[in-house]
Coordinates of N, CA and C and ligand atoms in Angstrom, one line a residue:
X11 N -2.9 11.1 -11.8 CA -2.7 10.4 -13.0 C -2.4 8.9 -12.7
X12 N -3.0 8.0 -13.5 CA -2.8 6.6 -13.3 C -1.4 6.3 -13.8
X13 N -0.9 5.2 -13.3 CA 0.4 4.7 -13.7 C 0.3 3.9 -15.0
X14 N 1.0 4.3 -16.1 CA 0.8 3.5 -17.3 C 2.0 2.6 -17.5
X15 N 2.8 2.4 -16.5 CA 4.0 1.5 -16.7 C 3.5 0.0 -16.8
X16 N 4.1 -0.7 -17.7 CA 3.8 -2.1 -17.8 C 4.6 -2.9 -16.8
X17 N 4.0 -3.8 -16.0 CA 4.8 -4.6 -15.1 C 5.7 -5.6 -15.8
X18 N 6.9 -5.8 -15.3 CA 7.8 -6.7 -15.9 C 7.7 -8.1 -15.2
X19 N 7.1 -8.1 -14.0 CA 7.0 -9.4 -13.2 C 8.3 -9.7 -12.4
X20 N 9.3 -8.8 -12.6 CA 10.5 -8.9 -11.8 C 10.4 -8.3 -10.5
X21 N 10.8 -9.1 -9.4 CA 10.7 -8.5 -8.1 C 12.0 -8.0 -7.6
X22 N 12.0 -6.8 -7.0 CA 13.1 -6.2 -6.3 C 13.0 -6.5 -4.9
X23 N 14.1 -7.1 -4.3 CA 14.1 -7.5 -2.9 C 14.7 -6.4 -2.0
X24 N 13.9 -6.0 -1.0 CA 14.5 -5.0 -0.1 C 15.5 -5.7 0.9
X25 N 16.3 -4.9 1.5 CA 17.2 -5.3 2.5 C 16.5 -5.2 3.8
X26 N 16.9 -6.1 4.8 CA 16.3 -6.0 6.1 C 16.3 -4.6 6.8
X27 N 17.4 -3.9 6.4 CA 17.6 -2.6 7.1 C 17.0 -1.4 6.3
X28 N 16.3 -1.7 5.2 CA 15.7 -0.6 4.4 C 14.4 -0.1 5.0
X29 N 14.3 1.2 5.2 CA 13.0 1.7 5.6 C 12.6 2.8 4.5
X30 N 11.6 2.5 3.8 CA 11.2 3.4 2.7 C 10.1 4.4 3.3
X31 N 10.5 5.6 3.3 CA 9.6 6.6 3.9 C 9.1 7.6 2.9
X32 N 7.8 8.0 3.0 CA 7.3 9.1 2.3 C 6.3 9.8 3.1
X33 N 6.0 11.1 2.8 CA 5.0 11.9 3.4 C 4.1 12.4 2.3
X34 N 2.8 12.7 2.7 CA 1.9 13.3 1.7 C 1.1 14.4 2.4
X35 N 0.5 15.2 1.5 CA -0.5 16.1 2.0 C -1.8 15.4 2.3
X36 N -2.9 16.0 2.8 CA -4.1 15.3 3.1 C -4.8 14.6 1.9
X37 N -4.4 15.1 0.7 CA -5.0 14.5 -0.5 C -4.2 13.3 -1.1
X38 N -3.0 13.0 -0.4 CA -2.2 11.9 -0.9 C -1.2 12.3 -1.9
X39 N -0.9 13.6 -2.0 CA 0.2 14.1 -2.9 C 1.5 14.1 -2.2
X40 N 2.5 13.5 -2.8 CA 3.8 13.3 -2.1 C 4.5 14.6 -1.8
X41 N 4.9 14.8 -0.5 CA 5.6 16.0 -0.1 C 7.1 15.7 0.3
X42 N 7.3 14.4 0.5 CA 8.7 14.0 0.9 C 8.9 12.5 0.6
X43 N 10.1 12.2 0.2 CA 10.5 10.8 0.0 C 12.0 10.6 0.4
X44 N 12.3 9.6 1.1 CA 13.7 9.4 1.5 C 14.4 8.7 0.4
X45 N 15.8 8.7 0.6 CA 16.6 8.2 -0.5 C 16.4 6.8 -0.9
X46 N 16.2 6.0 0.1 CA 16.1 4.5 -0.2 C 14.8 4.3 -0.9
X47 N 13.7 5.1 -0.6 CA 12.5 4.9 -1.3 C 12.6 5.3 -2.8
X48 N 13.4 6.4 -3.0 CA 13.6 6.8 -4.4 C 14.5 5.8 -5.1
X49 N 15.5 5.2 -4.4 CA 16.4 4.3 -5.1 C 15.6 3.0 -5.5
X50 N 14.8 2.5 -4.6 CA 14.1 1.2 -4.9 C 13.0 1.5 -5.9
X51 N 12.3 2.6 -5.8 CA 11.2 2.8 -6.8 C 11.7 3.4 -8.1
X52 N 12.9 3.9 -8.1 CA 13.5 4.3 -9.4 C 13.1 5.7 -9.9
X53 N 12.5 6.5 -8.9 CA 12.2 7.9 -9.3 C 13.1 8.9 -8.6
X54 N 13.3 10.0 -9.3 CA 14.1 11.1 -8.7 C 13.1 11.9 -7.9
X55 N 13.7 12.7 -7.0 CA 12.8 13.5 -6.1 C 11.8 14.4 -6.9
X56 N 12.3 15.0 -7.9 CA 11.4 15.9 -8.7 C 10.3 15.2 -9.4
X57 N 10.5 13.9 -9.6 CA 9.4 13.2 -10.3 C 8.4 12.8 -9.3
X58 N 8.7 12.8 -8.0 CA 7.7 12.3 -7.0 C 7.0 13.5 -6.3
X59 N 7.7 14.6 -6.0 CA 7.1 15.6 -5.2 C 5.9 16.2 -6.0
X60 N 4.8 16.3 -5.3 CA 3.6 16.9 -5.9 C 2.7 15.9 -6.6
X61 N 3.3 14.7 -6.8 CA 2.5 13.7 -7.5 C 1.6 12.9 -6.5
X62 N 0.5 12.3 -7.0 CA -0.3 11.4 -6.2 C 0.4 10.2 -5.9
X63 N 0.2 9.6 -4.7 CA 0.9 8.4 -4.3 C 0.5 7.2 -5.2
X64 N -0.5 7.3 -6.0 CA -0.8 6.1 -6.8 C 0.2 6.0 -8.0
X65 N 1.2 6.9 -8.1 CA 2.2 6.7 -9.0 C 2.9 5.4 -8.9
X66 N 2.8 4.8 -7.7 CA 3.4 3.5 -7.4 C 2.4 2.3 -7.5
X67 N 1.2 2.7 -7.8 CA 0.2 1.6 -7.8 C 0.4 0.5 -8.8
X68 N 0.4 -0.7 -8.2 CA 0.5 -1.9 -9.1 C -0.8 -2.3 -9.5
X69 N -1.0 -2.7 -10.8 CA -2.4 -3.0 -11.3 C -2.9 -4.3 -10.6
X70 N -2.1 -5.1 -10.0 CA -2.6 -6.3 -9.3 C -3.0 -6.1 -7.9
X71 N -2.9 -4.8 -7.4 CA -3.4 -4.5 -6.1 C -4.9 -4.3 -6.1
X72 N -5.6 -5.0 -5.2 CA -7.1 -4.9 -5.2 C -7.4 -3.5 -4.6
X73 N -8.5 -2.9 -5.2 CA -9.0 -1.6 -4.7 C -9.4 -1.6 -3.3
X74 N -9.9 -2.8 -2.8 CA -10.4 -2.9 -1.5 C -9.4 -2.5 -0.4
X75 N -8.1 -2.8 -0.7 CA -7.0 -2.5 0.3 C -6.8 -1.0 0.4
X76 N -6.8 -0.3 -0.7 CA -6.6 1.1 -0.6 C -7.9 1.8 -0.1
X77 N -9.0 1.3 -0.3 CA -10.3 1.8 0.2 C -10.2 1.7 1.8
X78 N -9.8 0.6 2.3 CA -9.6 0.4 3.7 C -8.6 1.3 4.3
X79 N -7.5 1.4 3.5 CA -6.4 2.3 4.0 C -6.9 3.7 4.2
X80 N -7.5 4.3 3.2 CA -8.0 5.7 3.3 C -9.0 5.8 4.3
X81 N -9.9 4.8 4.4 CA -11.0 4.9 5.4 C -10.4 5.0 6.8
X82 N -9.3 4.2 7.0 CA -8.6 4.1 8.3 C -7.9 5.4 8.7
X83 N -7.1 5.9 7.7 CA -6.2 7.1 8.0 C -7.1 8.3 8.1
X84 N -8.1 8.4 7.2 CA -8.9 9.6 7.3 C -9.7 9.7 8.6
X85 N -9.9 8.5 9.1 CA -10.6 8.4 10.4 C -9.7 8.6 11.6
X86 N -8.4 9.0 11.3 CA -7.5 9.4 12.3 C -6.7 8.2 12.9
X87 N -6.8 7.0 12.3 CA -6.1 5.8 12.9 C -5.0 5.4 12.0
X88 N -4.0 4.7 12.5 CA -2.9 4.2 11.7 C -3.3 2.9 11.0
X89 N -2.7 2.7 9.9 CA -3.0 1.5 9.1 C -1.8 0.7 8.7
X90 N -1.9 -0.6 8.9 CA -0.8 -1.5 8.5 C -1.3 -2.3 7.2
X91 N -0.5 -2.4 6.2 CA -0.9 -3.1 5.0 C 0.2 -3.7 4.3
X92 N 0.0 -4.9 3.7 CA 1.0 -5.4 2.7 C 0.6 -4.8 1.4
X93 N 1.6 -4.3 0.7 CA 1.4 -3.6 -0.6 C 2.5 -4.0 -1.6
X94 N 2.0 -4.3 -2.8 CA 2.9 -4.6 -3.9 C 3.0 -3.3 -4.7
X95 N 4.2 -2.8 -4.8 CA 4.4 -1.5 -5.5 C 5.1 -1.6 -6.8
X96 N 4.8 -0.7 -7.7 CA 5.5 -0.7 -9.0 C 6.6 0.3 -9.1
X97 N 7.8 -0.2 -9.6 CA 8.9 0.7 -9.8 C 8.7 1.5 -11.1
X98 N 9.5 2.5 -11.3 CA 9.4 3.2 -12.5 C 9.6 2.4 -13.8
X99 N 10.5 1.4 -13.7 CA 10.8 0.5 -14.8 C 9.9 -0.7 -15.0
X100 N 8.8 -0.8 -14.1 CA 7.9 -1.9 -14.2 C 8.2 -3.0 -13.3
X101 N 9.4 -3.1 -12.6 CA 9.6 -4.1 -11.6 C 8.7 -3.8 -10.4
X102 N 8.7 -4.7 -9.5 CA 7.9 -4.5 -8.3 C 8.6 -4.9 -7.0
X103 N 8.1 -4.4 -5.9 CA 8.6 -4.8 -4.6 C 7.4 -4.8 -3.6
X104 N 7.5 -5.8 -2.7 CA 6.5 -5.9 -1.6 C 7.0 -5.2 -0.4
X105 N 6.1 -4.6 0.3 CA 6.4 -3.9 1.6 C 5.3 -4.2 2.6
X106 N 5.7 -4.1 3.9 CA 4.7 -4.0 5.0 C 4.7 -2.5 5.3
X107 N 3.6 -1.9 5.1 CA 3.5 -0.4 5.3 C 2.8 -0.1 6.5
X108 N 3.3 1.0 7.2 CA 2.6 1.6 8.3 C 2.3 3.0 7.9
X109 N 1.0 3.3 7.8 CA 0.6 4.7 7.4 C -0.1 5.4 8.5
X110 N 0.4 6.6 8.8 CA -0.2 7.3 10.0 C -0.6 8.7 9.6
X111 N -1.6 9.3 10.3 CA -2.0 10.7 10.1 C -1.0 11.6 10.8
X112 N -0.8 12.8 10.3 CA 0.0 13.8 10.9 C -1.0 15.0 11.3
X113 N -0.9 15.4 12.5 CA -1.9 16.5 12.9 C -1.2 17.8 13.2
X114 N -2.0 18.9 13.0 CA -1.5 20.2 13.5 C -2.0 20.3 15.0
X115 N -1.7 21.4 15.6 CA -1.9 21.5 17.1 C -3.4 21.6 17.4
X116 N -4.2 21.8 16.4 CA -5.7 21.9 16.7 C -6.3 20.5 16.4
X117 N -5.5 19.5 16.1 CA -6.0 18.2 15.9 C -6.5 17.9 14.5
X118 N -6.2 18.8 13.6 CA -6.6 18.7 12.2 C -5.5 17.9 11.4
X119 N -6.0 17.0 10.6 CA -5.0 16.2 9.8 C -4.4 17.1 8.7
X120 N -3.0 17.1 8.7 CA -2.4 18.0 7.8 C -1.6 17.1 6.7
X121 N -1.6 15.8 6.9 CA -0.9 15.0 6.0 C -0.8 13.6 6.5
X122 N 0.0 12.7 5.8 CA 0.2 11.4 6.2 C 1.6 11.0 6.0
X123 N 2.1 10.0 6.8 CA 3.4 9.4 6.7 C 3.3 7.9 6.3
X124 N 4.2 7.4 5.6 CA 4.2 6.0 5.4 C 5.7 5.5 5.6
X125 N 5.8 4.5 6.4 CA 7.1 3.9 6.6 C 6.9 2.4 6.2
X126 N 7.8 2.0 5.3 CA 7.6 0.6 4.7 C 8.9 -0.2 5.0
X127 N 8.7 -1.5 5.3 CA 9.8 -2.3 5.4 C 9.6 -3.7 4.8
X128 N 10.7 -4.4 4.7 CA 10.7 -5.7 4.1 C 9.8 -6.7 4.8
X129 N 8.8 -7.3 4.1 CA 7.9 -8.2 4.7 C 8.5 -9.6 4.7
X130 N 8.0 -10.5 5.6 CA 8.5 -11.9 5.6 C 8.0 -12.6 4.3
X131 N 8.8 -13.5 3.8 CA 8.4 -14.2 2.6 C 7.1 -14.9 2.6
X132 N 6.9 -15.6 3.7 CA 5.6 -16.4 3.8 C 4.4 -15.4 3.8
X133 N 4.6 -14.2 4.4 CA 3.5 -13.3 4.4 C 3.3 -12.8 3.0
X134 N 4.3 -12.5 2.2 CA 4.2 -12.1 0.8 C 3.4 -13.2 0.0
X135 N 3.8 -14.4 0.3 CA 3.2 -15.5 -0.5 C 1.7 -15.5 -0.2
X136 N 1.4 -15.4 1.1 CA 0.0 -15.4 1.5 C -0.8 -14.2 0.9
X137 N -0.3 -13.0 1.1 CA -1.0 -11.8 0.6 C -1.0 -11.8 -1.0
X138 N -0.1 -12.3 -1.6 CA -0.1 -12.4 -3.0 C -1.3 -13.2 -3.5
X139 N -1.5 -14.4 -2.8 CA -2.6 -15.3 -3.2 C -3.9 -14.6 -2.9
X140 N -4.0 -14.0 -1.6 CA -5.2 -13.4 -1.2 C -5.6 -12.2 -2.2
X141 N -4.6 -11.4 -2.5 CA -4.9 -10.2 -3.3 C -5.3 -10.7 -4.7
X142 N -4.8 -11.8 -5.2 CA -5.2 -12.2 -6.6 C -6.7 -12.6 -6.5
X143 N -7.1 -13.2 -5.4 CA -8.5 -13.6 -5.3 C -9.4 -12.4 -5.2
X144 N -8.9 -11.4 -4.4 CA -9.7 -10.1 -4.3 C -9.8 -9.4 -5.6
X145 N -8.7 -9.4 -6.3 CA -8.7 -8.7 -7.7 C -9.6 -9.4 -8.6
X146 N -9.6 -10.8 -8.6 CA -10.5 -11.5 -9.5 C -11.9 -11.2 -9.2
X147 N -12.2 -11.1 -7.9 CA -13.6 -10.8 -7.5 C -14.0 -9.4 -8.0
X148 N -13.0 -8.4 -7.9 CA -13.3 -7.1 -8.3 C -13.5 -7.0 -9.8
X149 N -12.8 -7.8 -10.6 CA -13.0 -7.8 -12.0 C -14.3 -8.5 -12.4
X150 N -14.6 -9.6 -11.6 CA -15.8 -10.3 -11.9 C -17.1 -9.4 -11.7
X151 N -17.1 -8.7 -10.6 CA -18.3 -7.9 -10.2 C -18.4 -6.6 -11.0
X152 N -17.3 -6.1 -11.5 CA -17.4 -4.8 -12.3 C -17.2 -3.7 -11.3
X153 N -16.9 -2.5 -11.9 CA -16.5 -1.4 -11.2 C -17.4 -0.9 -10.0
X154 N -18.7 -0.9 -10.2 CA -19.6 -0.3 -9.2 C -19.6 -1.0 -7.9
X155 N -19.6 -2.4 -8.0 CA -19.7 -3.2 -6.8 C -18.4 -3.8 -6.4
X156 N -17.3 -3.5 -7.1 CA -16.1 -4.2 -6.9 C -15.6 -4.1 -5.5
X157 N -15.5 -2.9 -4.9 CA -14.9 -2.8 -3.6 C -15.8 -3.5 -2.5
X158 N -17.1 -3.4 -2.6 CA -17.9 -4.0 -1.6 C -17.7 -5.5 -1.7
X159 N -17.7 -6.1 -2.9 CA -17.6 -7.5 -3.1 C -16.2 -8.0 -2.6
X160 N -15.1 -7.4 -2.9 CA -13.9 -7.9 -2.5 C -13.6 -7.6 -1.0
X161 N -14.2 -6.6 -0.5 CA -14.1 -6.3 1.0 C -14.8 -7.5 1.7
X162 N -15.9 -8.0 1.2 CA -16.6 -9.1 1.8 C -15.7 -10.3 1.9
X163 N -15.0 -10.6 0.8 CA -14.1 -11.7 0.7 C -12.9 -11.5 1.7
X164 N -12.4 -10.3 1.8 CA -11.3 -10.0 2.7 C -11.8 -10.2 4.2
X165 N -13.0 -9.7 4.5 CA -13.5 -9.9 5.8 C -13.7 -11.4 6.2
X166 N -14.1 -12.2 5.1 CA -14.3 -13.6 5.4 C -12.9 -14.2 5.7
X167 N -11.9 -13.9 5.0 CA -10.6 -14.4 5.2 C -10.1 -14.1 6.7
X168 N -10.4 -12.8 7.1 CA -10.0 -12.4 8.4 C -10.7 -13.2 9.5
X169 N -12.0 -13.3 9.4 CA -12.7 -14.1 10.5 C -12.4 -15.6 10.4
X170 N -12.3 -16.1 9.2 CA -12.0 -17.6 9.1 C -10.7 -17.9 9.8
X171 N -9.8 -17.0 9.8 CA -8.5 -17.3 10.5 C -8.5 -16.8 11.9
X172 N -9.6 -16.4 12.4 CA -9.8 -16.1 13.8 C -9.2 -14.7 14.2
X173 N -9.1 -13.8 13.2 CA -8.6 -12.4 13.5 C -9.8 -11.5 13.7
X174 N -9.6 -10.4 14.5 CA -10.7 -9.5 14.7 C -10.9 -8.5 13.6
X175 N -9.8 -8.0 13.1 CA -9.9 -7.0 12.1 C -8.6 -7.0 11.2
X176 N -8.6 -6.1 10.2 CA -7.5 -6.2 9.2 C -6.2 -5.9 9.9
X177 N -6.2 -5.1 10.9 CA -4.9 -4.8 11.5 C -4.3 -6.0 12.2
X178 N -5.1 -6.7 13.0 CA -4.5 -7.8 13.7 C -4.2 -8.9 12.7
X179 N -5.0 -9.0 11.6 CA -4.8 -10.0 10.5 C -3.4 -9.7 9.9
X180 N -3.2 -8.5 9.5 CA -1.9 -8.1 8.9 C -0.7 -8.4 9.8
X181 N -0.9 -7.9 11.0 CA 0.3 -8.1 12.0 C 0.4 -9.5 12.4
X182 N -0.6 -10.3 12.2 CA -0.5 -11.7 12.6 C 0.1 -12.6 11.6
X183 N 0.5 -12.1 10.4 CA 1.1 -12.9 9.4 C 2.6 -12.6 9.2
Ligands
LIG230 C1 1.2 8.3 3.1 C2 0.6 7.4 2.0 C3 1.4 6.4 1.4 C4 0.9 5.7 0.4 N1 1.7 4.7 -0.2 C5 1.2 4.0 -1.2 C6 2.1 3.1 -1.9 O1 3.2 2.8 -1.4 N2 1.6 2.4 -2.9 C7 0.4 2.6 -3.4 O2 0.0 2.0 -4.4 N3 -0.5 3.5 -2.8 C8 -0.1 4.2 -1.7 N4 -0.9 5.1 -1.1 C9 -2.3 5.1 -1.6 C10 -2.6 5.9 -2.8 O3 -2.9 7.3 -2.3 C11 -3.8 5.4 -3.6 O4 -4.9 5.4 -2.8 C12 -3.6 4.0 -4.2 O5 -2.4 4.0 -4.9 C13 -4.7 3.6 -5.1 O6 -4.8 4.4 -6.2 P1 -6.1 4.7 -6.9 O7 -7.1 5.2 -5.8 O8 -5.8 5.8 -7.9 O9 -6.5 3.4 -7.6 C14 -0.5 5.9 -0.1 C15 -1.3 6.8 0.5 C16 -0.8 7.6 1.5 C17 -1.6 8.6 2.2

């Protein structure tokens, strides 16, 4: 289910020591959330468990970022990403997320973990600007071609700044 919460534009600041943790099943349904994650996002455990992780999705996040995230983790690799998340009351918070696959002993993916921490302010400023450009491109091109078009913009930003891929780009900011 999509998140129908209206953003307030108010930002919640994380503390340096906050680590927001969640786990999902292979389809992205939440199976675990730690206390600080619940406190910051404003949801109780029973409101999160079993729900799709897009319950936090902020409407200003470009689709290209989540496309890349899923492509990476379903391919068995870890993903780092700057994400703007929506709280239950419409406030938002920025995180630097590290999402990793979890395997069973036969090497099959049985779920995913996400650990999020407070990003540097200059990185938030940069990704805020970049994401609004990607979002504008997605809106301009329309649903069918949105992800391809904004991914191209994202790739251009990565190479223009001399980075090899999204991971080194994210970690380099
Ligand atoms: C472990 C894990 C953690 C995730 N954390 C977030 C998150 O914090 N915020 C978010 O918007 N999406 C998160 N996602 C991605 C969502 O599953 C979803 O792809 C995204 O919100 C876009 O939603 P949509 O595809 O319905 O547009 C996470 C996915 C996984 C597997």
